[in-house]
């Protein structure tokens, strides 16, 4: 429930030996740093059901439960051996397992469960496998029973081990190692599992990448625009090379649809490039799909820095796609925070590369995600609307800024948790919390969380800020003050602070404090609050807090959903 | 003799490349899980297959035993210093 640094402890529980997974997790690249330990194998129910089992010491942060259906579900095992086929029994056993996992999940921050799979060599009777009672049919029912049982539980992430299995070029299971040491999976499968478990944890912790910056020539289309001309680039069926670039664009568009920002960084003539982007019939991505661009002859590393400033997002949230090894090397060398995947030489491999990237993991996709690119475009319009001579206050006044405040409720929880975990700059205390933990904290007596929807005449920022209060020592502490970087620079924080100070006043007349946590990037929030004290006082100075006149604040109670 | 195998084993686990160690298991250099990892690593590096009957402690007790097993499996272990084998 706090921002405690690494490593985090992960308990691995399975019906086979999972020590190689612990080793693979230690070697897998990327955060978070994990201290993974495998419990003795074959005691799944004992460990899940018994909080006093020694496996729970020391207390883990996370739990992963990886079992095999043939060992965990006796009825499925019987069906596998043609002894019986009882779908109801399989589902009942799956539900029993789901309940045990759900109970254990309450002891940790997050639980990860790979779906049940069978070894690829198990072909059973293919002609009957999807029939009622067939093994594929039973396995699907069992997995669906788990997914349904945990549908309302955001603290359990069910991952798709069938995808892991099919992504490998080698077998996933090794009967030799099972015979020797009850190790069911191959090193390749453990490696994939480790990578995916870490990706899932990064997603839950809000550590995913947010921006994809693409080159144009031989990345979004085939050929070089400056040499081949708009008519000569390859970007359409029936040209197979053109088809591959269409597929690459579609893959990027899917990322945009789920909240990633796309940007362009290309050495080209900007007008010429936009003549293609706006007008070429083969383009899937259009100008409106890009949040920002640098189409010029500058160094790409400089352009990426400037895109980072424009989008107000750190380079550690950037991914850079470029077909040129030289450009990739330059960016890797100068901007080590940027993720630079090796771009394949074959056009056919670009779309698969994009769809296989595990750096965009998330546990929720919010309405704000779907509107994100439009929001950045609105921001460009806003800046353009500011006439060069006008002062900033009249520009702000012209925006017609509106803030709608409401208590946190179940409908706003996923986005609020996303905001809490992803925001680095305007974040007073940098507290991180998985959804469930945040909801539990919010519902404790003395604590309250408010969320803020922000809009202006150019568009809707959605739920873009949150603040929480805790009654403490006769006064009130501002425990969180988090605002999306997209609404920075508009004095919205002044209006929000004024609003929550009013709420704090309702709790009592004691001092209101807002101790900051110093992080590498949250200077904007700390600086803002530093200006709200007078002299050396430990409490906020109310005289320095007021709502700007040009911002409207409206409070809404949650309509039909109970507050948390 | 120091060859690619000794260097490789030593890189996997300190002590594993030491020809003077008589029993990796008795001396705590290897356990059964370490054995599993070792088998996979050897298979990958020398492009061999070690069958289940051969995955027994006796074949991995010391450097000489491992060398003999690799020879039976048809592995070519380069002599001299460590060599980078393309993966």
PDB file of C-alpha atoms in Angstrom, chain A residues 4 39 85 96 99 124 127 163 173 235 251 285 323 406 429 453 481 501 512-513 534 545-546 553:
ATOM      1  CA  UNK A   4       8.301   0.737  -0.848  1.00  0.00           C
ATOM      2  CA  UNK A  39       6.962 -23.474  -2.041  1.00  0.00           C
ATOM      3  CA  UNK A  85     -16.188 -37.809 -18.741  1.00  0.00           C
ATOM      4  CA  UNK A  96     -13.236 -25.391  -5.659  1.00  0.00           C
ATOM      5  CA  UNK A  99     -12.320 -20.471  -4.223  1.00  0.00           C
ATOM      6  CA  UNK A 124      -6.252 -37.191 -27.297  1.00  0.00           C
ATOM      7  CA  UNK A 127     -12.231 -36.027 -33.773  1.00  0.00           C
ATOM      8  CA  UNK A 163      -0.384 -18.289 -25.527  1.00  0.00           C
ATOM      9  CA  UNK A 173       6.794 -29.709 -21.475  1.00  0.00           C
ATOM     10  CA  UNK A 235       1.505   0.591 -48.763  1.00  0.00           C
ATOM     11  CA  UNK A 251      -1.067  -3.062 -35.095  1.00  0.00           C
ATOM     12  CA  UNK A 285      -3.029   5.762 -39.559  1.00  0.00           C
ATOM     13  CA  UNK A 323      14.190   0.286 -39.417  1.00  0.00           C
ATOM     14  CA  UNK A 406     -16.944  13.349  -6.737  1.00  0.00           C
ATOM     15  CA  UNK A 429       3.461  11.461  -2.168  1.00  0.00           C
ATOM     16  CA  UNK A 453     -13.216  15.091 -14.017  1.00  0.00           C
ATOM     17  CA  UNK A 481      -2.625  14.718  -4.566  1.00  0.00           C
ATOM     18  CA  UNK A 501      -9.360  21.991   1.786  1.00  0.00           C
ATOM     19  CA  UNK A 512      -4.168  20.548   7.357  1.00  0.00           C
ATOM     20  CA  UNK A 513      -0.827  19.042   6.453  1.00  0.00           C
ATOM     21  CA  UNK A 534       3.661  30.674   5.196  1.00  0.00           C
ATOM     22  CA  UNK A 545      -5.322  28.614  -1.151  1.00  0.00           C
ATOM     23  CA  UNK A 546      -8.166  29.798  -3.314  1.00  0.00           C
ATOM     24  CA  UNK A 553     -15.952  23.567  -9.679  1.00  0.00           C
TER      25      UNK A 553
END
